[in-house]
Amino acid sequence: MKLRGAALRSWLQAPALELAPQLLGAVLTTHRPDGRVTLRITEVEAYEGALDPGSHAYRGPTLRNGVMFGEPGHLYVYRHLGLHHCANLVCGPVGRASAVLLRAGQVIGGADIARTRRTGAGVCRTDPDLARGPARLTVALALAAADDGVDVCGPRGSVTLAVSLGSAANEVSSGPRVGVSGAGGDADAFPWRFWSSGEPTVSAYRRAP
DNA sequence: GGTACGATTGTCT
DNA sequence: GACAATCGTACCT
C-alpha cells in the first residue's frame, strides 16, 4: 500500500515517535532545474516538540521553528552553524510540533546529479556517502532555507514523498540520537534514532559534546 | 544592542 | 581525536 498526497498527510497526523521507524524506506524526490534526485530514507530521528528537551520546539513557537507547529506533511528546513542545512518532516496534529529529522538516505535516482552538487565539498564522493548525514542529505536533494515549509504531499510540488507501508525496511535498529545536548543531554533517555540495519548509508554515531 | 551557541562536516595532527 | 568554519536565532542587558 502506497501513501501519497492527502492520504499521506492524514497518515502523518500520528506522533513522530510512532512514524519515524515506518518512514525508513520511504522515497523522497526533489525536482530542480538541474534535474531530479530520488532517495530512499535509511536513517531518521524523532523529535517530540514541547515534550522533548532536544527539540527546537521545546521552548515554544518562534520565527525559525514556526513550520513545525503547523500542518503535517511540510518540511522544516533550518541552517546549522551557518554552513549546513538540515531537513525535518513535520508530523503529528497541528500545534504539536512533532517532527522527524531526515538523517540519511540512499540515492536511487539521479545519483550523477547529486554527485555534481557535491563537487568541491570534501573527499567522500562514493555513492553511499552522497546522503550519509543530515547535511549531506540536504545537499544531495538541493534542499535549502527556501524550502522551509514546503509541502511534500502536494500533487505537483517541487518536493514529493511516497511511503510504502509494510515494505519499508527489513530490519529496524534504534539508539540514542546524535549530537543532542542541553537539557536533553542525556541522549540515552531518548533512544529515538532509527535506521535500517546493515545499511552502508547510515551515518556514524557521535555522542553530544 | 550585544553576545553566546548550535539536531555538522571536513581537514589536520 | 580535535578543532575551525560561520551566521541566524534566542536570550540577556
Short mmCIF file of N, CA and C (backbone and C1' of nucleotides) in Angstrom, two decimals, chain A residues 118-125, chain B residues 9-11:
data_model
loop_
_atom_site.label_atom_id
_atom_site.label_comp_id
_atom_site.label_asym_id
_atom_site.label_seq_id
_atom_site.Cartn_x
_atom_site.Cartn_y
_atom_site.Cartn_z
N ARG A 118 27.89 17.93 -5.12
CA ARG A 118 28.89 17.83 -4.06
C ARG A 118 30.28 18.21 -4.52
N THR A 119 30.44 18.55 -5.75
CA THR A 119 31.79 18.87 -6.22
C THR A 119 32.36 20.01 -5.40
N GLY A 120 33.60 19.83 -5.04
CA GLY A 120 34.27 20.86 -4.27
C GLY A 120 34.09 20.69 -2.78
N ALA A 121 33.19 19.84 -2.37
CA ALA A 121 32.96 19.65 -0.94
C ALA A 121 33.46 18.28 -0.50
N GLY A 122 34.58 18.29 0.16
CA GLY A 122 35.05 17.06 0.79
C GLY A 122 35.57 16.00 -0.14
N VAL A 123 36.00 14.92 0.46
CA VAL A 123 36.63 13.85 -0.31
C VAL A 123 35.69 12.68 -0.52
N CYS A 124 34.61 12.62 0.26
CA CYS A 124 33.73 11.46 0.20
C CYS A 124 32.72 11.63 -0.92
N ARG A 125 32.97 11.00 -2.03
CA ARG A 125 32.04 11.14 -3.14
C ARG A 125 31.59 9.79 -3.67
P DT B 9 26.71 15.73 8.97
"O5'" DT B 9 28.03 16.33 8.35
"C5'" DT B 9 27.91 17.49 7.54
"C4'" DT B 9 29.27 18.05 7.23
"C3'" DT B 9 30.30 17.03 6.73
"O3'" DT B 9 30.76 17.46 5.47
"C1'" DT B 9 31.23 18.40 8.43
P DG B 10 31.57 16.46 4.53
"O5'" DG B 10 33.04 17.10 4.55
"C5'" DG B 10 33.16 18.49 4.33
"C4'" DG B 10 34.53 18.97 4.74
"C3'" DG B 10 35.67 18.11 4.23
"O3'" DG B 10 36.67 18.97 3.74
"C1'" DG B 10 35.82 18.31 6.59
P DT B 11 37.96 18.33 3.01
"O5'" DT B 11 39.14 18.78 4.01
"C5'" DT B 11 39.06 20.06 4.61
"C4'" DT B 11 40.10 20.19 5.71
"C3'" DT B 11 41.42 19.46 5.42
"O3'" DT B 11 42.50 20.30 5.80
"C1'" DT B 11 40.57 18.75 7.49
#
